[in-house]
PDB file of C-alpha atoms in Angstrom:
ATOM      1  CA  MET H 179     152.740 213.828 106.337  1.00 65.00           C
ATOM      2  CA  ALA H 180     154.964 215.750 103.633  1.00 62.00           C
ATOM      3  CA  GLU H 181     156.781 212.268 102.981  1.00 67.00           C
ATOM      4  CA  GLN H 182     153.183 211.193 101.833  1.00 69.00           C
ATOM      5  CA  GLN H 183     152.651 214.233  99.708  1.00 68.00           C
ATOM      6  CA  ALA H 184     155.931 214.428  98.105  1.00 67.00           C
ATOM      7  CA  GLU H 185     155.233 210.273  97.403  1.00 72.00           C
ATOM      8  CA  LYS H 186     152.024 211.223  95.809  1.00 72.00           C
ATOM      9  CA  ALA H 187     153.460 214.266  93.726  1.00 71.00           C
ATOM     10  CA  SER H 188     156.492 211.724  92.234  1.00 78.00           C
ATOM     11  CA  ILE H 189     153.710 209.412  91.418  1.00 87.00           C
ATOM     12  CA  GLN H 190     151.786 212.076  89.695  1.00 88.00           C
ATOM     13  CA  VAL H 191     154.967 212.922  87.817  1.00 87.00           C
ATOM     14  CA  ILE H 192     155.158 209.103  86.773  1.00 91.00           C
ATOM     15  CA  GLU H 193     151.455 208.973  85.585  1.00 93.00           C
ATOM     16  CA  ARG H 194     152.028 212.301  83.513  1.00 93.00           C
ATOM     17  CA  MET H 195     155.177 211.260  81.869  1.00 92.00           C
ATOM     18  CA  MET H 196     153.674 207.963  80.807  1.00 94.00           C
ATOM     19  CA  SER H 197     150.604 209.907  79.278  1.00 94.00           C
ATOM     20  CA  LEU H 198     152.387 211.699  77.143  1.00 94.00           C
ATOM     21  CA  LEU H 199     154.431 208.464  75.884  1.00 93.00           C
ATOM     22  CA  ASP H 200     150.818 206.997  75.204  1.00 92.00           C
ATOM     23  CA  VAL H 201     149.824 209.820  72.980  1.00 93.00           C
ATOM     24  CA  LEU H 202     153.385 209.996  71.539  1.00 93.00           C
ATOM     25  CA  ALA H 203     153.128 206.073  70.841  1.00 90.00           C
ATOM     26  CA  ASP H 204     149.937 206.513  69.062  1.00 88.00           C
ATOM     27  CA  LYS H 205     151.301 209.100  66.380  1.00 86.00           C
ATOM     28  CA  PRO H 206     153.044 208.164  63.702  1.00 86.00           C
ATOM     29  CA  GLU H 207     154.351 211.787  63.105  1.00 91.00           C
ATOM     30  CA  ALA H 208     156.211 214.389  65.225  1.00 93.00           C
ATOM     31  CA  VAL H 209     153.717 215.939  67.860  1.00 93.00           C
ATOM     32  CA  SER H 210     153.168 219.108  68.688  1.00 94.00           C
ATOM     33  CA  LEU H 211     153.239 220.556  72.721  1.00 94.00           C
ATOM     34  CA  LYS H 212     149.874 221.740  71.597  1.00 93.00           C
ATOM     35  CA  ILE H 213     148.668 218.600  71.216  1.00 94.00           C
ATOM     36  CA  LEU H 214     150.282 216.628  73.582  1.00 94.00           C
ATOM     37  CA  ALA H 215     148.926 219.216  76.601  1.00 94.00           C
ATOM     38  CA  ARG H 216     145.290 218.764  74.697  1.00 94.00           C
ATOM     39  CA  ASN H 217     145.334 215.210  74.512  1.00 95.00           C
ATOM     40  CA  THR H 218     146.684 214.588  77.843  1.00 94.00           C
ATOM     41  CA  GLY H 219     144.830 217.614  79.675  1.00 94.00           C
ATOM     42  CA  LEU H 220     147.849 218.891  80.892  1.00 93.00           C
ATOM     43  CA  HIS H 221     148.908 222.345  81.199  1.00 94.00           C
ATOM     44  CA  PRO H 222     151.104 223.204  78.097  1.00 94.00           C
ATOM     45  CA  SER H 223     153.682 224.637  81.023  1.00 94.00           C
ATOM     46  CA  THR H 224     153.719 221.347  82.658  1.00 94.00           C
ATOM     47  CA  ALA H 225     153.771 219.059  79.257  1.00 93.00           C
ATOM     48  CA  HIS H 226     156.615 221.465  78.734  1.00 94.00           C
ATOM     49  CA  ARG H 227     158.247 221.248  81.610  1.00 94.00           C
ATOM     50  CA  ILE H 228     158.206 216.995  81.898  1.00 94.00           C
ATOM     51  CA  LEU H 229     159.063 216.731  77.831  1.00 94.00           C
ATOM     52  CA  ALA H 230     162.122 218.630  78.832  1.00 94.00           C
ATOM     53  CA  ALA H 231     163.228 216.290  81.463  1.00 94.00           C
ATOM     54  CA  MET H 232     162.363 213.214  79.294  1.00 93.00           C
ATOM     55  CA  THR H 233     164.217 214.489  76.268  1.00 94.00           C
ATOM     56  CA  SER H 234     167.343 215.061  78.825  1.00 94.00           C
ATOM     57  CA  ALA H 235     166.914 211.363  79.298  1.00 93.00           C
ATOM     58  CA  ALA H 236     166.632 210.460  75.761  1.00 92.00           C
ATOM     59  CA  LEU H 237     162.746 209.333  76.162  1.00 93.00           C
ATOM     60  CA  VAL H 238     161.924 211.745  73.897  1.00 95.00           C
ATOM     61  CA  GLU H 239     163.155 213.783  71.121  1.00 94.00           C
ATOM     62  CA  ARG H 240     162.763 217.519  70.361  1.00 94.00           C
ATOM     63  CA  HIS H 241     162.752 218.411  66.759  1.00 91.00           C
ATOM     64  CA  ASP H 242     163.806 222.148  66.175  1.00 83.00           C
ATOM     65  CA  ALA H 243     159.777 222.873  64.746  1.00 83.00           C
ATOM     66  CA  GLY H 244     159.177 222.151  68.613  1.00 88.00           C
ATOM     67  CA  THR H 245     157.339 218.972  67.707  1.00 94.00           C
ATOM     68  CA  TYR H 246     158.324 216.059  69.564  1.00 95.00           C
ATOM     69  CA  VAL H 247     158.563 211.876  68.744  1.00 95.00           C
ATOM     70  CA  LEU H 248     159.422 208.998  70.699  1.00 94.00           C
ATOM     71  CA  GLY H 249     163.422 208.734  71.491  1.00 92.00           C
ATOM     72  CA  ILE H 250     166.368 206.247  71.075  1.00 91.00           C
ATOM     73  CA  LYS H 251     166.611 205.201  74.935  1.00 91.00           C
ATOM     74  CA  LEU H 252     163.033 203.177  74.665  1.00 89.00           C
ATOM     75  CA  LEU H 253     164.505 201.552  71.558  1.00 86.00           C
ATOM     76  CA  GLU H 254     167.482 200.482  73.406  1.00 86.00           C
ATOM     77  CA  LEU H 255     165.521 199.646  76.713  1.00 85.00           C
ATOM     78  CA  GLY H 256     162.888 197.765  74.818  1.00 78.00           C
ATOM     79  CA  ASN H 257     165.799 195.773  73.113  1.00 77.00           C
ATOM     80  CA  LEU H 258     167.258 194.643  75.937  1.00 79.00           C
ATOM     81  CA  VAL H 259     164.061 193.634  77.929  1.00 73.00           C
ATOM     82  CA  LYS H 260     162.957 191.694  74.753  1.00 68.00           C
ATOM     83  CA  SER H 261     166.878 190.039  74.763  1.00 71.00           C
ATOM     84  CA  ARG H 262     166.582 189.016  78.493  1.00 71.00           C
ATOM     85  CA  ILE H 263     162.791 187.627  78.149  1.00 65.00           C
ATOM     86  CA  ASN H 264     163.779 185.629  75.221  1.00 79.00           C
ATOM     87  CA  ILE H 265     166.721 184.266  76.448  1.00 85.00           C
ATOM     88  CA  ARG H 266     165.148 183.015  79.689  1.00 86.00           C
ATOM     89  CA  GLU H 267     162.547 181.425  77.677  1.00 86.00           C
ATOM     90  CA  ILE H 268     164.679 179.899  75.227  1.00 89.00           C
ATOM     91  CA  ALA H 269     166.933 178.690  78.082  1.00 92.00           C
ATOM     92  CA  LEU H 270     165.085 177.216  80.028  1.00 91.00           C
ATOM     93  CA  PRO H 271     163.939 173.798  78.650  1.00 92.00           C
ATOM     94  CA  TYR H 272     167.536 173.296  77.900  1.00 94.00           C
ATOM     95  CA  MET H 273     168.285 174.174  81.435  1.00 93.00           C
ATOM     96  CA  GLN H 274     165.742 171.400  82.546  1.00 92.00           C
ATOM     97  CA  GLN H 275     167.413 168.783  80.364  1.00 92.00           C
ATOM     98  CA  LEU H 276     171.059 169.836  81.672  1.00 93.00           C
ATOM     99  CA  HIS H 277     169.400 169.247  85.346  1.00 92.00           C
ATOM    100  CA  GLU H 278     168.222 165.963  84.633  1.00 90.00           C
ATOM    101  CA  ILE H 279     171.899 164.951  83.519  1.00 90.00           C
ATOM    102  CA  VAL H 280     173.669 166.693  86.554  1.00 89.00           C
ATOM    103  CA  GLY H 281     170.703 166.701  89.389  1.00 88.00           C
ATOM    104  CA  GLU H 282     172.003 170.088  90.760  1.00 88.00           C
ATOM    105  CA  ALA H 283     170.945 173.697  90.458  1.00 87.00           C
ATOM    106  CA  VAL H 284     170.913 174.999  86.702  1.00 92.00           C
ATOM    107  CA  ASN H 285     171.364 178.920  86.711  1.00 92.00           C
ATOM    108  CA  LEU H 286     171.352 181.605  83.879  1.00 94.00           C
ATOM    109  CA  GLY H 287     173.037 184.946  84.820  1.00 93.00           C
ATOM    110  CA  ILE H 288     173.365 188.044  82.477  1.00 91.00           C
ATOM    111  CA  ARG H 289     175.501 191.321  83.407  1.00 92.00           C
ATOM    112  CA  HIS H 290     174.343 194.311  84.761  1.00 88.00           C
ATOM    113  CA  GLU H 291     177.160 196.675  85.048  1.00 90.00           C
ATOM    114  CA  ASP H 292     179.623 195.006  87.840  1.00 91.00           C
ATOM    115  CA  GLU H 293     177.762 192.354  88.595  1.00 90.00           C
ATOM    116  CA  ILE H 294     175.894 189.088  87.880  1.00 90.00           C
ATOM    117  CA  VAL H 295     171.957 189.119  88.056  1.00 89.00           C
ATOM    118  CA  TYR H 296     170.460 185.600  88.448  1.00 88.00           C
ATOM    119  CA  VAL H 297     167.614 185.464  85.714  1.00 86.00           C
ATOM    120  CA  GLU H 298     166.751 181.967  85.905  1.00 86.00           C
ATOM    121  CA  ARG H 299     167.329 179.171  87.849  1.00 85.00           C
ATOM    122  CA  THR H 300     166.293 175.358  87.938  1.00 86.00           C
ATOM    123  CA  SER H 301     166.592 173.218  91.329  1.00 74.00           C
ATOM    124  CA  SER H 302     165.161 170.016  93.182  1.00 56.00           C
ATOM    125  CA  GLY H 303     165.262 169.363  96.830  1.00 51.00           C
ATOM    126  CA  ARG H 304     168.347 167.707  96.420  1.00 52.00           C
ATOM    127  CA  ALA H 305     170.117 171.123  95.402  1.00 46.00           C
ATOM    128  CA  LEU H 306     171.133 173.634  98.174  1.00 48.00           C
ATOM    129  CA  ILE H 307     169.223 176.837  98.113  1.00 45.00           C
ATOM    130  CA  ARG H 308     171.612 180.022  97.968  1.00 49.00           C
ATOM    131  CA  VAL H 309     170.359 183.294  98.210  1.00 45.00           C
ATOM    132  CA  VAL H 310     173.114 184.500  95.739  1.00 52.00           C
ATOM    133  CA  TYR H 311     171.582 182.125  93.046  1.00 60.00           C
ATOM    134  CA  LEU H 312     167.934 182.818  93.674  1.00 67.00           C
ATOM    135  CA  VAL H 313     166.057 184.543  90.701  1.00 68.00           C
ATOM    136  CA  GLY H 314     167.398 188.230  90.979  1.00 70.00           C
ATOM    137  CA  GLY H 315     170.170 187.575  93.122  1.00 76.00           C
ATOM    138  CA  ARG H 316     173.063 189.497  92.444  1.00 83.00           C
ATOM    139  CA  ALA H 317     176.687 189.053  92.859  1.00 87.00           C
ATOM    140  CA  PRO H 318     179.857 190.936  91.566  1.00 90.00           C
ATOM    141  CA  LEU H 319     181.345 189.755  88.494  1.00 93.00           C
ATOM    142  CA  HIS H 320     184.441 188.321  90.065  1.00 92.00           C
ATOM    143  CA  LEU H 321     183.412 186.242  92.470  1.00 92.00           C
ATOM    144  CA  THR H 322     181.284 183.778  90.397  1.00 92.00           C
ATOM    145  CA  SER H 323     181.754 181.352  87.397  1.00 94.00           C
ATOM    146  CA  VAL H 324     179.133 183.130  85.086  1.00 94.00           C
ATOM    147  CA  GLY H 325     180.466 186.884  85.959  1.00 94.00           C
ATOM    148  CA  LYS H 326     184.108 185.974  85.225  1.00 95.00           C
ATOM    149  CA  LEU H 327     183.152 184.575  81.751  1.00 96.00           C
ATOM    150  CA  PHE H 328     182.013 187.894  81.187  1.00 96.00           C
ATOM    151  CA  LEU H 329     185.070 189.697  82.322  1.00 96.00           C
ATOM    152  CA  ALA H 330     187.153 187.353  79.968  1.00 95.00           C
ATOM    153  CA  ALA H 331     185.142 188.711  77.314  1.00 93.00           C
ATOM    154  CA  ASP H 332     186.514 192.278  78.408  1.00 93.00           C
ATOM    155  CA  SER H 333     189.773 193.839  77.262  1.00 93.00           C
ATOM    156  CA  ALA H 334     192.667 193.754  79.360  1.00 93.00           C
ATOM    157  CA  ALA H 335     191.952 197.778  79.738  1.00 95.00           C
ATOM    158  CA  ASP H 336     188.206 196.956  81.337  1.00 94.00           C
ATOM    159  CA  VAL H 337     189.655 194.593  83.754  1.00 93.00           C
ATOM    160  CA  ARG H 338     191.802 196.211  84.970  1.00 94.00           C
ATOM    161  CA  ALA H 339     188.860 199.872  85.323  1.00 95.00           C
ATOM    162  CA  TYR H 340     186.796 196.603  87.008  1.00 94.00           C
ATOM    163  CA  ALA H 341     189.507 196.156  89.162  1.00 93.00           C
ATOM    164  CA  ARG H 342     189.834 200.028  90.214  1.00 92.00           C
ATOM    165  CA  ARG H 343     186.180 200.438  90.257  1.00 92.00           C
ATOM    166  CA  THR H 344     185.303 197.356  92.808  1.00 91.00           C
ATOM    167  CA  GLY H 345     188.574 197.135  94.873  1.00 91.00           C
ATOM    168  CA  LEU H 346     187.906 193.289  94.301  1.00 92.00           C
ATOM    169  CA  PRO H 347     186.138 192.645  97.525  1.00 90.00           C
ATOM    170  CA  GLY H 348     186.477 189.123  98.841  1.00 90.00           C
ATOM    171  CA  LYS H 349     183.664 186.712 100.690  1.00 87.00           C
ATOM    172  CA  THR H 350     186.107 183.724 101.575  1.00 89.00           C
ATOM    173  CA  PRO H 351     189.444 182.881 101.475  1.00 93.00           C
ATOM    174  CA  HIS H 352     189.391 181.484  97.980  1.00 92.00           C
ATOM    175  CA  SER H 353     187.919 184.989  96.524  1.00 89.00           C
ATOM    176  CA  LEU H 354     190.029 186.662  93.733  1.00 91.00           C
ATOM    177  CA  THR H 355     191.403 189.650  95.529  1.00 89.00           C
ATOM    178  CA  ARG H 356     194.117 190.929  93.495  1.00 92.00           C
ATOM    179  CA  LEU H 357     194.227 191.751  89.773  1.00 93.00           C
ATOM    180  CA  ASP H 358     197.278 189.610  88.710  1.00 92.00           C
ATOM    181  CA  ALA H 359     195.373 186.500  90.519  1.00 92.00           C
ATOM    182  CA  LEU H 360     192.090 187.666  88.512  1.00 92.00           C
ATOM    183  CA  GLU H 361     193.996 188.282  85.210  1.00 94.00           C
ATOM    184  CA  LYS H 362     195.433 184.492  85.222  1.00 94.00           C
ATOM    185  CA  GLU H 363     192.217 183.335  86.051  1.00 93.00           C
ATOM    186  CA  LEU H 364     190.879 185.083  83.216  1.00 95.00           C
ATOM    187  CA  ASP H 365     193.470 183.371  80.659  1.00 94.00           C
ATOM    188  CA  LYS H 366     192.713 180.186  81.596  1.00 94.00           C
ATOM    189  CA  ILE H 367     189.133 181.195  81.086  1.00 95.00           C
ATOM    190  CA  ARG H 368     189.614 182.187  77.353  1.00 94.00           C
ATOM    191  CA  ARG H 369     191.499 179.353  76.766  1.00 91.00           C
ATOM    192  CA  HIS H 370     188.960 177.210  77.990  1.00 90.00           C
ATOM    193  CA  GLU H 371     185.905 178.819  77.397  1.00 91.00           C
ATOM    194  CA  ALA H 372     184.680 177.586  80.785  1.00 94.00           C
ATOM    195  CA  ALA H 373     184.683 179.391  84.547  1.00 95.00           C
ATOM    196  CA  PHE H 374     185.085 177.920  87.636  1.00 93.00           C
ATOM    197  CA  ASP H 375     184.072 179.107  91.283  1.00 90.00           C
ATOM    198  CA  ASN H 376     185.953 177.421  93.698  1.00 88.00           C
ATOM    199  CA  GLU H 377     184.137 178.025  97.091  1.00 86.00           C
ATOM    200  CA  GLU H 378     185.321 182.065  96.016  1.00 86.00           C
ATOM    201  CA  ALA H 379     181.467 183.584  96.603  1.00 87.00           C
ATOM    202  CA  GLU H 380     180.722 181.037  99.521  1.00 87.00           C
ATOM    203  CA  ILE H 381     182.497 178.522 101.261  1.00 89.00           C
ATOM    204  CA  GLY H 382     181.261 174.685 100.390  1.00 87.00           C
ATOM    205  CA  LEU H 383     179.689 176.002  97.199  1.00 88.00           C
ATOM    206  CA  ARG H 384     181.195 175.234  93.634  1.00 91.00           C
ATOM    207  CA  CYS H 385     180.181 176.368  90.150  1.00 93.00           C
ATOM    208  CA  ILE H 386     180.726 175.858  86.239  1.00 94.00           C
ATOM    209  CA  ALA H 387     179.820 178.193  83.570  1.00 96.00           C
ATOM    210  CA  ALA H 388     180.099 178.432  80.047  1.00 96.00           C
ATOM    211  CA  PRO H 389     178.746 181.514  77.719  1.00 96.00           C
ATOM    212  CA  VAL H 390     175.707 181.920  75.857  1.00 95.00           C
ATOM    213  CA  ARG H 391     176.158 183.800  72.512  1.00 93.00           C
ATOM    214  CA  ASN H 392     173.736 185.922  70.801  1.00 88.00           C
ATOM    215  CA  ASP H 393     173.577 185.452  66.567  1.00 84.00           C
ATOM    216  CA  GLU H 394     176.366 188.365  66.428  1.00 84.00           C
ATOM    217  CA  GLY H 395     178.680 186.164  68.580  1.00 88.00           C
ATOM    218  CA  GLN H 396     178.474 188.488  71.787  1.00 89.00           C
ATOM    219  CA  MET H 397     178.174 186.929  75.036  1.00 94.00           C
ATOM    220  CA  VAL H 398     174.807 187.545  76.201  1.00 92.00           C
ATOM    221  CA  ALA H 399     174.409 185.276  79.425  1.00 94.00           C
ATOM    222  CA  GLY H 400     176.147 182.675  81.331  1.00 95.00           C
ATOM    223  CA  LEU H 401     174.973 179.267  82.341  1.00 95.00           C
ATOM    224  CA  SER H 402     176.263 177.519  85.395  1.00 93.00           C
ATOM    225  CA  VAL H 403     175.678 174.728  87.655  1.00 92.00           C
ATOM    226  CA  SER H 404     176.199 174.906  91.284  1.00 89.00           C
ATOM    227  CA  ALA H 405     176.477 172.280  93.562  1.00 87.00           C
ATOM    228  CA  PRO H 406     178.016 171.494  97.529  1.00 87.00           C
ATOM    229  CA  SER H 407     181.481 170.824  96.743  1.00 86.00           C
ATOM    230  CA  ASP H 408     181.339 166.936  98.103  1.00 86.00           C
ATOM    231  CA  ARG H 409     178.898 166.761  95.018  1.00 88.00           C
ATOM    232  CA  HIS H 410     180.776 168.472  92.710  1.00 88.00           C
ATOM    233  CA  ASN H 411     181.669 167.442  89.561  1.00 88.00           C
ATOM    234  CA  PRO H 412     184.372 168.533  87.387  1.00 86.00           C
ATOM    235  CA  ASP H 413     183.268 166.720  84.113  1.00 89.00           C
ATOM    236  CA  TRP H 414     180.060 168.141  83.911  1.00 91.00           C
ATOM    237  CA  VAL H 415     181.813 171.383  82.045  1.00 92.00           C
ATOM    238  CA  LYS H 416     181.217 168.943  78.839  1.00 93.00           C
ATOM    239  CA  SER H 417     177.471 168.658  79.521  1.00 94.00           C
ATOM    240  CA  ILE H 418     177.288 172.709  80.240  1.00 95.00           C
ATOM    241  CA  LYS H 419     179.794 173.422  77.380  1.00 95.00           C
ATOM    242  CA  ALA H 420     176.946 171.411  75.199  1.00 94.00           C
ATOM    243  CA  THR H 421     173.914 172.852  76.392  1.00 95.00           C
ATOM    244  CA  ALA H 422     175.272 176.561  76.174  1.00 95.00           C
ATOM    245  CA  ASP H 423     175.872 176.083  72.885  1.00 94.00           C
ATOM    246  CA  GLU H 424     172.537 174.745  72.187  1.00 94.00           C
ATOM    247  CA  ILE H 425     171.136 177.658  73.665  1.00 94.00           C
ATOM    248  CA  SER H 426     173.333 179.631  71.458  1.00 93.00           C
ATOM    249  CA  ARG H 427     172.451 177.931  68.713  1.00 91.00           C
ATOM    250  CA  ALA H 428     168.625 178.557  69.749  1.00 89.00           C
ATOM    251  CA  LEU H 429     169.376 182.646  69.526  1.00 86.00           C
ATOM    252  CA  GLY H 430     170.964 182.528  66.038  1.00 84.00           C
ATOM    253  CA  HIS H 431     174.657 181.929  66.542  1.00 83.00           C
ATOM    254  CA  ARG H 432     176.043 179.313  64.063  1.00 79.00           C
ATOM    255  CA  GLN H 433     179.767 179.453  65.462  1.00 66.00           C
ATOM    256  CA  THR H 434     180.092 177.362  68.390  1.00 42.00           C
ATOM    257  CA  GLN H 435     182.245 174.568  67.471  1.00 44.00           C
ATOM    258  CA  ARG H 436     184.142 173.287  70.581  1.00 44.00           C
ATOM    259  CA  LYS H 437     187.696 171.895  70.007  1.00 40.00           C
TER     260      LYS H 437
END
């Protein structure tokens, strides 16, 4: 009973927060607490308490006059969601074309902190279904070809910090669990602009990945092909790079010439 009451109270707070955001979104100018309380039907003290928490989280910005506007965090979150949705929509046709060429699963992954999150995937009955590569699946950066691409884009200090935070846990005997081995692998990735997973996340599964960049040249995703080891073909790297370049150009990137 107590748990249900707590859950109900939490939902009520979220609903009240959303009502405040709706009012702020409707008003082009800064809004006073009095108007916010009146338009949402909240008691001023309740509205003030929720606004204080939202201000702390940068969802709302409070002016000296005691008025409120939408905060910068919403812009950051909105841009993040927009970029991810656009990448998926833009990438999918190219992923399907690559799938026709290689006949194996094609994956699109983005970085979230110390993990890769797979946001799109093409597959067929011939391709193995692996949990880590399902849409929404996550994996540590150093255990996947896409994740290693993101680490290769980091500075040496950032890579060392990642190793300290995570401890570089392994999944198979092939996993890179030592910093020196990981750094050597990342140097190779930087030279070749491609990354390989040699059964490092799962025995019997190998992957090749290439970076996808936005109009500012930043790596925003990784495109990979995953296949059982007995069907893996290292020659796929040329097609994977070409497809990643096509997606990058579609995102506005104009410097994807390969050597």
